[in-house]
Short mmCIF file of C-alpha atoms in Angstrom, two decimals:
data_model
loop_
_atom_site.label_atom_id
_atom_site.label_comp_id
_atom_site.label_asym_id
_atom_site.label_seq_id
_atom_site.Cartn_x
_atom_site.Cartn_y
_atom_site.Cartn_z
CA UNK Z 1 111.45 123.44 81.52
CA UNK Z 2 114.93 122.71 79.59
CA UNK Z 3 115.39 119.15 78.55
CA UNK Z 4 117.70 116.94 80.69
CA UNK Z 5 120.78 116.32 79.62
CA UNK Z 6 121.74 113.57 81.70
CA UNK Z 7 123.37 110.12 81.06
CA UNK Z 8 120.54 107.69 82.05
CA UNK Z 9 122.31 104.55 80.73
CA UNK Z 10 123.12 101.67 83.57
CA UNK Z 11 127.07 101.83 84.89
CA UNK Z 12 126.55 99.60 87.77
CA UNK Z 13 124.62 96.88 89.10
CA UNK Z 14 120.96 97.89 89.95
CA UNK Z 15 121.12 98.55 94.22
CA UNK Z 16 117.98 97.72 95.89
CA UNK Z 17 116.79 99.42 98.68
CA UNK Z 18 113.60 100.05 100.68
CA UNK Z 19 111.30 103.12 100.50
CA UNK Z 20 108.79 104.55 103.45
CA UNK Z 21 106.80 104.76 100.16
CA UNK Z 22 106.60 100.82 99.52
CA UNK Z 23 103.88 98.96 99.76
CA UNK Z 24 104.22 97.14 103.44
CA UNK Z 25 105.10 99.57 106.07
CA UNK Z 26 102.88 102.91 104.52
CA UNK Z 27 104.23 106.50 104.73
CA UNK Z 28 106.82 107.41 107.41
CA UNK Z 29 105.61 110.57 109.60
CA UNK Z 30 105.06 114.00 107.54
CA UNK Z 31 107.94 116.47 107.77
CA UNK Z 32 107.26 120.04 108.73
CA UNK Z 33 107.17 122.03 105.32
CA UNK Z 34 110.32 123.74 104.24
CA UNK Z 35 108.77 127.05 102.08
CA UNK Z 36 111.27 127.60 99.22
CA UNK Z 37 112.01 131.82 98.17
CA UNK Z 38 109.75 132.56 95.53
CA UNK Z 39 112.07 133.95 93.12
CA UNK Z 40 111.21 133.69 89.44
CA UNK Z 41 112.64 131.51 87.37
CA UNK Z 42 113.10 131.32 83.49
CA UNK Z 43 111.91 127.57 83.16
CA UNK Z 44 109.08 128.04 85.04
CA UNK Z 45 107.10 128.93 81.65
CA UNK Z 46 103.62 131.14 82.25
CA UNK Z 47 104.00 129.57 85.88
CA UNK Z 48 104.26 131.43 88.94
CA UNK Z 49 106.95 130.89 92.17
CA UNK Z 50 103.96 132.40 94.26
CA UNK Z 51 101.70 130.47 96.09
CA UNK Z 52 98.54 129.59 93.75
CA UNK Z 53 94.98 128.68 94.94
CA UNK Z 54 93.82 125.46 93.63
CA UNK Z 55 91.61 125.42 90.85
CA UNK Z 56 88.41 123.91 90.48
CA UNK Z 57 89.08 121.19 88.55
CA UNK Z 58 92.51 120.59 90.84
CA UNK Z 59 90.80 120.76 94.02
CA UNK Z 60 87.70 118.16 92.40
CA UNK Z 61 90.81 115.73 91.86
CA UNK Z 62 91.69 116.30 94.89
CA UNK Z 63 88.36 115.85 96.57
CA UNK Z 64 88.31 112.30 98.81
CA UNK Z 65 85.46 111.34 96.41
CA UNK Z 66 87.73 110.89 93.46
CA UNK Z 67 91.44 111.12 94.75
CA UNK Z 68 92.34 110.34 91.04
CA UNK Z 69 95.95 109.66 89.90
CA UNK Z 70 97.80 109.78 86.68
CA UNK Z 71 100.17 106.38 85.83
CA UNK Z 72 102.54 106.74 83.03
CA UNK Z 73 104.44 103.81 81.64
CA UNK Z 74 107.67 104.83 79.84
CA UNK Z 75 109.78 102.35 78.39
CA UNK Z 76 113.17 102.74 77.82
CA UNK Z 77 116.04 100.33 75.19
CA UNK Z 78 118.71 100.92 78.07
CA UNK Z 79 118.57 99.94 81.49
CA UNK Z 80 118.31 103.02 84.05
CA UNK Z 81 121.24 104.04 86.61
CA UNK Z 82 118.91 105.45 89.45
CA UNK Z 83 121.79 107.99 90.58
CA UNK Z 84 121.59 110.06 86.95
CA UNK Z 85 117.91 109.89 87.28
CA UNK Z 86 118.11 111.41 90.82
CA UNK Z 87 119.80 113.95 89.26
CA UNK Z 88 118.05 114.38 86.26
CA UNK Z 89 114.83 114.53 88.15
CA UNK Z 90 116.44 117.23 90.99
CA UNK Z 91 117.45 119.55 87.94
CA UNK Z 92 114.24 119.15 86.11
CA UNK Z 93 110.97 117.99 87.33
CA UNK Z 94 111.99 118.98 91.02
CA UNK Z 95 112.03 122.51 89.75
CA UNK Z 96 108.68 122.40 88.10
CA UNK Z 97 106.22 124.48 90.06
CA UNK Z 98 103.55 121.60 90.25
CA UNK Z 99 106.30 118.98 91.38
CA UNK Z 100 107.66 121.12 93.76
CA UNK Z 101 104.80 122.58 95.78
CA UNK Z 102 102.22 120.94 98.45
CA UNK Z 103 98.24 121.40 98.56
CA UNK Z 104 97.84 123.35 102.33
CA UNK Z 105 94.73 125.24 103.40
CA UNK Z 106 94.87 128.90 104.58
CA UNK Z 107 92.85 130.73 106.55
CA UNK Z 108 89.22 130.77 104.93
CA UNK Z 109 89.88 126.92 104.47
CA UNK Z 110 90.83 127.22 101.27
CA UNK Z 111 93.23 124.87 99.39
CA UNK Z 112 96.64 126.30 98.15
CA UNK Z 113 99.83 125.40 96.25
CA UNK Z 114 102.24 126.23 98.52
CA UNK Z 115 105.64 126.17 97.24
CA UNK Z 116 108.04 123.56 99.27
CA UNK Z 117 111.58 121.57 99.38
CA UNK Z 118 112.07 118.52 97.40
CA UNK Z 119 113.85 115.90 98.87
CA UNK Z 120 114.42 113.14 95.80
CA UNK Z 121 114.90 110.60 97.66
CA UNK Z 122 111.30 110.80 98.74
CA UNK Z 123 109.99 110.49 95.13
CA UNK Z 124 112.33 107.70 93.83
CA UNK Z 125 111.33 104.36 94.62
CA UNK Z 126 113.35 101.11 93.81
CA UNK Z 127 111.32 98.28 94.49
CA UNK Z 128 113.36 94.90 95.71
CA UNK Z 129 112.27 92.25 93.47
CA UNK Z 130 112.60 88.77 93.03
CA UNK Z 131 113.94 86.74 90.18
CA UNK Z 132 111.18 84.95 89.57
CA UNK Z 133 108.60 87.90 89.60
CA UNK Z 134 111.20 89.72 87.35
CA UNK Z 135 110.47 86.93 84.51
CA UNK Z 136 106.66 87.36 84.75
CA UNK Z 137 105.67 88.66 81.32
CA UNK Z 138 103.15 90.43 82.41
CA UNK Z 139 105.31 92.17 85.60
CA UNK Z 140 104.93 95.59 84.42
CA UNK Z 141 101.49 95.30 83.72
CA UNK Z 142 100.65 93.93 87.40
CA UNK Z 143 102.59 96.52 89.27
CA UNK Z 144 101.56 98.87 87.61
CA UNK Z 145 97.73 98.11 88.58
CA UNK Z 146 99.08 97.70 92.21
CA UNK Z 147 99.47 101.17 92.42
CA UNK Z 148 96.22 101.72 92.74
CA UNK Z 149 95.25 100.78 95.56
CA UNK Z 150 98.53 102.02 96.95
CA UNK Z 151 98.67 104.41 100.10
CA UNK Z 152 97.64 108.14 99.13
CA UNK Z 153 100.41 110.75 99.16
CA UNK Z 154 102.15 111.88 101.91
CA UNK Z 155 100.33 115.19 101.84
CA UNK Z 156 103.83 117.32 103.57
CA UNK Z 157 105.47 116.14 99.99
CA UNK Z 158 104.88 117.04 96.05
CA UNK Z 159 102.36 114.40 95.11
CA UNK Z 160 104.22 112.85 92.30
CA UNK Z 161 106.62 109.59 92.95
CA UNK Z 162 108.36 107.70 89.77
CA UNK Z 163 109.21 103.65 90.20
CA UNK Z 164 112.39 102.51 88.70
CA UNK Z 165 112.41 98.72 87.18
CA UNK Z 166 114.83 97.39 85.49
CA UNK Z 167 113.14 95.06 84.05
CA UNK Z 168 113.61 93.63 80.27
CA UNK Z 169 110.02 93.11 78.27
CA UNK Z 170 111.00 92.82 74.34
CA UNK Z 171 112.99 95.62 73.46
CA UNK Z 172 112.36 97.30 76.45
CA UNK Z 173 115.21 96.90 78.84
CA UNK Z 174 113.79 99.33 81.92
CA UNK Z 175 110.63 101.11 82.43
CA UNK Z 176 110.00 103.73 84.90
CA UNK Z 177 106.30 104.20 86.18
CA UNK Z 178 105.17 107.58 87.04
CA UNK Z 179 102.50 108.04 89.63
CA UNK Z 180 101.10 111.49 89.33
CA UNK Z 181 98.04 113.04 91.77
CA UNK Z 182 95.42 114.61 88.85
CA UNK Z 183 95.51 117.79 91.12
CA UNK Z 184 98.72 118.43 89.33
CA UNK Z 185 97.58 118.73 86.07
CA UNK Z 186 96.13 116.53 83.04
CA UNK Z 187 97.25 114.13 80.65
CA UNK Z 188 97.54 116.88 78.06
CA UNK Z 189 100.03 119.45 80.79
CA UNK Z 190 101.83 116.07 81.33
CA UNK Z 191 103.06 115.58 77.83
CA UNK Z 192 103.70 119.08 77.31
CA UNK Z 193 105.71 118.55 80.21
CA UNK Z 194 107.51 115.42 78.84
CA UNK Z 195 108.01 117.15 75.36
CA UNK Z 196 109.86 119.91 76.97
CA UNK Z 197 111.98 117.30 79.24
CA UNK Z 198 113.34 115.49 76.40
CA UNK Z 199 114.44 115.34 72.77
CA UNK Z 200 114.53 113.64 69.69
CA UNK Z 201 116.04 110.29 69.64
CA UNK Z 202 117.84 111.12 66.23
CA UNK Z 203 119.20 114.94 67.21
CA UNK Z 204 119.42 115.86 70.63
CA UNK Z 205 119.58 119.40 70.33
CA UNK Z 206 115.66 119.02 68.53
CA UNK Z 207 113.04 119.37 70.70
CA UNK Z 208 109.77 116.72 69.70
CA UNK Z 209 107.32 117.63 67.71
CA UNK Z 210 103.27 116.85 67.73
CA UNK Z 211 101.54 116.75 64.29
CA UNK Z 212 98.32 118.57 64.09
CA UNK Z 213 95.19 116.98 62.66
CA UNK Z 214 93.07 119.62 60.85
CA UNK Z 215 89.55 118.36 60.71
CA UNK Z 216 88.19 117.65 57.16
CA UNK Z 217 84.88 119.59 57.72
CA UNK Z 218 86.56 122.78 58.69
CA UNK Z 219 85.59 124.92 55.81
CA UNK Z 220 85.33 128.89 55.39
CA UNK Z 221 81.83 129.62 55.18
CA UNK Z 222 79.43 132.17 54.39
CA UNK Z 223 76.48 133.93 57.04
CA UNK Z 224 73.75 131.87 56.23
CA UNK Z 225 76.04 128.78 57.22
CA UNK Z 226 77.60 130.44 60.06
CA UNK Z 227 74.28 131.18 61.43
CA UNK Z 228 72.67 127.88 60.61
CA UNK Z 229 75.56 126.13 62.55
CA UNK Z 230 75.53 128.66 65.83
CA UNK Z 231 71.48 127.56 65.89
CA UNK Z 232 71.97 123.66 65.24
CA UNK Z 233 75.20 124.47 67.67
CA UNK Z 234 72.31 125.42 70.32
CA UNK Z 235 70.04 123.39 69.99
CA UNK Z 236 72.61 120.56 70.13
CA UNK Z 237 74.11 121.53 73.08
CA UNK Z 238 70.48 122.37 74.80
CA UNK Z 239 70.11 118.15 73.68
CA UNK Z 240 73.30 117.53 75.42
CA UNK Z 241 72.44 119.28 78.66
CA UNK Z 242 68.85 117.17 78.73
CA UNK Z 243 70.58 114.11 78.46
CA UNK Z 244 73.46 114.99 81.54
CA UNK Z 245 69.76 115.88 83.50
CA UNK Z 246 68.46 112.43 82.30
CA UNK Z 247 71.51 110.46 83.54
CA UNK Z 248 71.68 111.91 87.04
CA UNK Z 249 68.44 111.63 87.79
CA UNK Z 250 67.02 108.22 86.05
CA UNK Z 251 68.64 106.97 82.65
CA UNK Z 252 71.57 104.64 83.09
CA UNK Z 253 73.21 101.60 81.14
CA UNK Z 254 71.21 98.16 81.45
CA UNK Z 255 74.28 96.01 80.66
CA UNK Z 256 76.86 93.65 82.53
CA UNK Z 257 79.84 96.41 81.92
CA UNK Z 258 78.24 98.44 84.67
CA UNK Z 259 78.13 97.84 88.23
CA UNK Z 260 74.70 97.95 90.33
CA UNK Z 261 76.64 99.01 93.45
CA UNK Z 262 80.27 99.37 92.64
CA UNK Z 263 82.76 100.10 95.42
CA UNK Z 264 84.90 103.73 95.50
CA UNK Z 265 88.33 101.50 94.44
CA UNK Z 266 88.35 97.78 93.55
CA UNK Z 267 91.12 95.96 92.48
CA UNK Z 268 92.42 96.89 88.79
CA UNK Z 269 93.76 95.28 85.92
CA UNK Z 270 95.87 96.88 83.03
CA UNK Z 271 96.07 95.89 79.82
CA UNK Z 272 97.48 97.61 76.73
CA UNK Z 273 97.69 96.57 72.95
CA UNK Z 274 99.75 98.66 70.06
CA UNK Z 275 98.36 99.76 67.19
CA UNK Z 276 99.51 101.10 63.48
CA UNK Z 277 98.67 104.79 63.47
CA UNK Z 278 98.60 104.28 59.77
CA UNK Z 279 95.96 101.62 59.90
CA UNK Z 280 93.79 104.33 61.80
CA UNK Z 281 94.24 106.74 59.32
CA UNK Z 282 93.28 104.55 56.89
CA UNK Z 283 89.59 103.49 57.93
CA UNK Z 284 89.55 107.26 58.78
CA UNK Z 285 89.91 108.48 55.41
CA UNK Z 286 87.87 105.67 54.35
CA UNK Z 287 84.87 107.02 56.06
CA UNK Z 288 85.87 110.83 55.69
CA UNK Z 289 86.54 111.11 59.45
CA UNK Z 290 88.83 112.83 62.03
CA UNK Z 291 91.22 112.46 64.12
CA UNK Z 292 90.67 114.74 67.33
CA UNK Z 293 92.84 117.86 67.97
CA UNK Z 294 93.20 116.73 71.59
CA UNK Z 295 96.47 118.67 72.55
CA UNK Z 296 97.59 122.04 71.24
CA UNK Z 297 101.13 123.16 70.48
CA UNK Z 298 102.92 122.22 73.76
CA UNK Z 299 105.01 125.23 73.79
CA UNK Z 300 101.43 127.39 73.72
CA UNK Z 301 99.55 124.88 76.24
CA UNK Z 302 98.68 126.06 79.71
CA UNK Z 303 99.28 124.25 82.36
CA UNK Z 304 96.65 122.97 84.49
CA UNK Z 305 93.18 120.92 85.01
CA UNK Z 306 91.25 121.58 81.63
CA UNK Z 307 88.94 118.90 81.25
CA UNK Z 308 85.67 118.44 79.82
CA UNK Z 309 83.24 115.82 79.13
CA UNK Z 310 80.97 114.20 76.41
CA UNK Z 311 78.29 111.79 76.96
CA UNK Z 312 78.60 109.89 73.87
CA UNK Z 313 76.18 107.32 73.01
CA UNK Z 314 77.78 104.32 71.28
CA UNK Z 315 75.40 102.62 69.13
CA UNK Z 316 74.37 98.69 70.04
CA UNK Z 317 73.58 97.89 66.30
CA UNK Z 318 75.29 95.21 64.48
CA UNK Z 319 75.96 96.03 60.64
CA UNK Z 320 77.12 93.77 58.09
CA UNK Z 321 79.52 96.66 56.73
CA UNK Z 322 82.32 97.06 59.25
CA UNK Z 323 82.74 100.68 58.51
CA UNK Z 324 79.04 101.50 59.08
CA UNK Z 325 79.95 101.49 63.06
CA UNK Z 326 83.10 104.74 62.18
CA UNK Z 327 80.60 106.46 59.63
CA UNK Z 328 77.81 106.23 63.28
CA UNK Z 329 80.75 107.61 65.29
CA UNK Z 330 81.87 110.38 62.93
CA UNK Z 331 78.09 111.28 62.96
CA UNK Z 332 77.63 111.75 66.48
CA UNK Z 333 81.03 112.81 67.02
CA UNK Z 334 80.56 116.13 65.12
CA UNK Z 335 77.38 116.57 66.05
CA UNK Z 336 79.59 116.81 69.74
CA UNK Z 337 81.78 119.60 68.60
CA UNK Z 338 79.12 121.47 67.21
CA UNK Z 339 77.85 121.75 70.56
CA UNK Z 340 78.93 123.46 73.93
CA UNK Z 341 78.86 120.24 76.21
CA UNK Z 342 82.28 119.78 76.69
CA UNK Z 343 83.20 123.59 77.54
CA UNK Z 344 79.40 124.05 79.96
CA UNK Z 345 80.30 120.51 81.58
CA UNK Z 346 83.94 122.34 82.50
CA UNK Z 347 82.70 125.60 83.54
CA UNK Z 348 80.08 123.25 86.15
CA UNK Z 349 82.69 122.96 88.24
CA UNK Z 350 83.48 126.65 88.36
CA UNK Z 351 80.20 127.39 89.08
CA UNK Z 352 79.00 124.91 91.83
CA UNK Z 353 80.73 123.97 95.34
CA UNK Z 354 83.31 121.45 94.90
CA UNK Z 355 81.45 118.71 96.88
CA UNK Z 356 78.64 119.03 95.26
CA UNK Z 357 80.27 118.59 91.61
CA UNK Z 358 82.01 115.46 93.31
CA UNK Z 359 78.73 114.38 93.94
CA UNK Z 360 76.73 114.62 90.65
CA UNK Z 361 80.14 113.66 88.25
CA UNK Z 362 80.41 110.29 90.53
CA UNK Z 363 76.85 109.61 89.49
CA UNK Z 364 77.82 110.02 85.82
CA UNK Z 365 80.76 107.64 86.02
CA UNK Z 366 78.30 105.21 87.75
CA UNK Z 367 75.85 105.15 85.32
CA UNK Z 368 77.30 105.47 82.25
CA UNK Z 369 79.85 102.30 80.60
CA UNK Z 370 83.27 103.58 80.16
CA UNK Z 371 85.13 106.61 80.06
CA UNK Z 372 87.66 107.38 77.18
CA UNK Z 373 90.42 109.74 76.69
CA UNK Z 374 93.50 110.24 74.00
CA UNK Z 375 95.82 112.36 73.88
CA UNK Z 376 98.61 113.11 71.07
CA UNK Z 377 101.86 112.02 71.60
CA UNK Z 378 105.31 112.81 69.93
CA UNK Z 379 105.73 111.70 65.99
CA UNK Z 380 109.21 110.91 65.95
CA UNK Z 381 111.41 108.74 68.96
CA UNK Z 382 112.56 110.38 71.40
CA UNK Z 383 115.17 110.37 73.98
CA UNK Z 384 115.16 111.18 78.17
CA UNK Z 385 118.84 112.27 78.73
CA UNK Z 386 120.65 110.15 76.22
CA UNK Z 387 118.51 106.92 76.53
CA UNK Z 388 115.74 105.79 73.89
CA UNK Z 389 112.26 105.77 74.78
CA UNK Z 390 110.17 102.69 73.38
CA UNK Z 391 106.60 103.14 74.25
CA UNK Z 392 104.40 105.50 76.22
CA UNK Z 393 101.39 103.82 77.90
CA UNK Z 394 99.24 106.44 80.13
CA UNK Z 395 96.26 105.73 82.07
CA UNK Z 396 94.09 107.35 84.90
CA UNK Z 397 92.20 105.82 88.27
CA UNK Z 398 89.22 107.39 89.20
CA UNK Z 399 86.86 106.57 91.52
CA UNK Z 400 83.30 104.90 90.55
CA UNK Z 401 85.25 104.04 87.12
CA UNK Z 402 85.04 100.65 86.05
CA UNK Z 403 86.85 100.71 82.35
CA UNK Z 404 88.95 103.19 81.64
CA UNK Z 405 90.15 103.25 78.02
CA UNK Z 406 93.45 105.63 76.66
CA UNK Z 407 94.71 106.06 73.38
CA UNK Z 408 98.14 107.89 72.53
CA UNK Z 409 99.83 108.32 69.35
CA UNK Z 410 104.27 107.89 69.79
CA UNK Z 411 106.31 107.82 67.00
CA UNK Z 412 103.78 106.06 64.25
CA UNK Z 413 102.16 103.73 66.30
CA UNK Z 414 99.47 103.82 68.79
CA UNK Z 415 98.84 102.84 72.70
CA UNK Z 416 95.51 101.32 73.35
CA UNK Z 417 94.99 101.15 77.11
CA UNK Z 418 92.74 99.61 79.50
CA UNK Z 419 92.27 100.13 83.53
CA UNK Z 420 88.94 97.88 84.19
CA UNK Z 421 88.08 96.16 87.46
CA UNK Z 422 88.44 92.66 87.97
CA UNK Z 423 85.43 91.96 88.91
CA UNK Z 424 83.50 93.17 85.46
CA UNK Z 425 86.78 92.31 83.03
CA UNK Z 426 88.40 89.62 84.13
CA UNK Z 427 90.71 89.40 81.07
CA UNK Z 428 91.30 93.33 79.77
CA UNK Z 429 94.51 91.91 77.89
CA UNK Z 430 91.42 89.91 75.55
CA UNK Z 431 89.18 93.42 75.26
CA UNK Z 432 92.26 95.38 73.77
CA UNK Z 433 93.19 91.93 71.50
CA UNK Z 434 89.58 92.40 70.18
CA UNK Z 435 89.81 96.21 69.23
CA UNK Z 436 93.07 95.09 67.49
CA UNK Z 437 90.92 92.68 65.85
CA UNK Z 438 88.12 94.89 64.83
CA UNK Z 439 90.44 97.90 63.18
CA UNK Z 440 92.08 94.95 61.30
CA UNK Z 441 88.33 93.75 59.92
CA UNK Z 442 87.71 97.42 59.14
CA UNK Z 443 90.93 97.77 57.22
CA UNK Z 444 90.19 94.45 55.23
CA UNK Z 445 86.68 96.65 54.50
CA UNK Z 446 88.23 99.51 53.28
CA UNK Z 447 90.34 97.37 51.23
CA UNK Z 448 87.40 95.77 49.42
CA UNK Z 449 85.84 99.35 48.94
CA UNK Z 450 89.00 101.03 47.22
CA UNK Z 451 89.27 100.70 43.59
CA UNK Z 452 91.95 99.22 41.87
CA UNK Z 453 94.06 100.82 40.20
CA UNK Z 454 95.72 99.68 37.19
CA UNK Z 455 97.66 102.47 36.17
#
């Protein structure tokens, strides 16, 4: 996709008005579905006009089990006129395979990504709100976590629908809240996405860039260590597969962060704190970690569903050394990448009928704690048309998922987010104060570690 070139900056008084979308009336009636030509086209990238079966990861998103969704909070320094963004969007995302295509079945009752008009208007949404809701610190937050338990798509339209407030919150002076079906793609296709859509705050004709974190135990070896790590490699991942058999069928966490019986949806907080990228580094070199390679070069990343998992075990042991806990985590955390589990627990889903992966991943998320996910995010500011983006926050609702926790690296500083239920986190602002808190005692470690020098 080319980046937008559009003037989002405010020119008139934000206009209110009332979408089939908001949350009172529901959806208006589907639309019969308008099949676009499928001519090629040269921002289209490695993706096809045609129409596309659904993968298996796309059409377990889609499944009624999960029905998960992608929210994106982008924050911008100017307010947002919501007539360049209409045309912004038209002339960008509207033309983005994904964004402009509908999930139908054909004949053998298979899903499809059938290619279809976008209508804007349908996708825009520009909520009427109240002056005294507007001063609510914590507005963003809250409607934000509204969404949900909002309606599902209309299924005749794109599933993807972006929320305009202009709403000030520091030095943010708008944010606009996108709320993306997982079908679509993941976290990792939407920044790619985003990275092509905009540019660098300080040059707009420079596209972002994404620094890549080489692991420190990435070494040229011999044979004899080349062979010795392929073994360990197997029997670790032979470990891994026992312990995904284990969970389904008996082992589960004993603690009050898990629910006994816990409903499909419940209501949802969100909560986000920021932290120094450079503090993270830090305890990282301190206890010769890494930093995950979670996103390749975004002009070499394929679009599309590729997600994998890892049980990881986090370690209920207190230690009088901070650090101890990150040297535990590096530990298992190679020990992870050594083996196959994330790639085998990716190709289950091509292997087995969609329902039935539904099935047995929903009994994963209900027995195990939390789920976490990060993703690497631009190094440098950057801009959408000509205005200034502040902060990303991303996050992700899935079913039988009580705590969801994302991290993403912008522009030397990190998002820590939290989606949790009410009902087993009351207060997720005071679980991402406490992580703040803990990478601070962990820095004040390291400190005390480091010798001085006098030189």
């Amino acid at each position: 996709m080319k980046r937008g070139k559009g003037n989002l900056g405010a020119q008139d008084q934000l206009v209110s008005k009332k979408n089939a979308h908001d949350h009172g009336d529901g959806f208006e009636q589907p639309r019969k579905i308008v099949v676009k030509e499928t001519d090629d086209a040269s921002d289209m990238g490695n993706i096809s006009k045609h129409e596309e079966p659904l993968s298996p990861m796309a059409c377990l998103n889609a499944d009624a089990l999960f029905d998960s969704y992608i929210l994106i909070i982008v924050g911008f320094k100017n307010e947002i006129d919501v007539k360049s963004l209409k045309i912004l969007l038209q002339n960008n995302l509207a033309k983005h395979q994904r964004f402009s295509s509908v999930a139908v079945k054909d004949t053998h009752n298979n899903l499809k990504w059938c290619p279809t008009e976008v209508v804007i208007e349908d996708h825009v949404i520009v909520p009427c709100l109240s002056l005294s809701t507007v001063e609510d610190p914590n507005f963003i937050n809250e409607y934000t976590s509204s969404l949900v338990t909002a309606p599902s798509f209309n299924p005749s339209r794109p599933l993807w629908e972006v929320h305009v407030l202009n709403v000030c919150s520091g030095d943010t002076k708008a944010s606009l809240v996108f709320r993306i079906h997982h079908s679509l793609g993941d976290c990792t296709s939407m920044i790619s996405l985003a990275i092509n859509s905009t540019s660098q705050a300080a040059d707009a004709n420079v596209s972002p860039t994404i620094r890549q974190h080489k692991s420190s135990d990435q070494k040229s070896t011999g044979f004899l260590q080349f062979f010795y790590n392929m073994v360990l490699g197997l029997w670790l991942t032979f470990l891994s597969m026992l312990q995904y058999g284990a969970t389904l069928v008996w082992k589960q966490d004993r603690n009050l962060l898990t629910e006994e019986n816990r409903a499909k949806i419940s209501k949802k907080r969100l909560a986000h704190v920021t932290l120094s990228i450079e503090d993270i580094c830090l305890v990282k070199n301190a206890v010769n970690g890494d930093l995950d390679k979670n996103m390749e070069n975004p002009s070499k990343v394929m679009w599309g569903n590729k997600v994998g998992f890892w049980i990881f075990p986090f370690p209920a042991i207190h230690y009088e050394d901070p650090l101890q806990y990150c040297r535990d985590i590096t530990m298992i955390s190679r020990r992870k990448k050594l083996s196959s589990e994330a790639y085998l627990s990716n190709a289950l889903d091509k292997l087995m009928p969609t329902k039935l992966v539904a099935y047995l991943v929903s009994i994963l998320f209900a027995r195990t704690t939390l789920v976490l996910s990060n993703v690497l995010g631009p190094v440098e500011e950057i801009q959408l048309g000509d205005n200034p983006i502040t902060h990303i926050i991303p996050t992700t609702q899935i079913n039988y998922v009580s705590i969801m926790i994302h991290f993403m690296s912008y522009a030397g500083k990190g998002k820590l987010v939290a989606l949790v239920s009410e009902d087993v986190i009351p207060n997720p602002q005071q679980l991402c104060e406490d992580c703040a808190d803990a990478l601070q005692v962990m820095k004040e470690a390291e400190a005390k570690t480091t010798p001085l020098n006098l030189s």
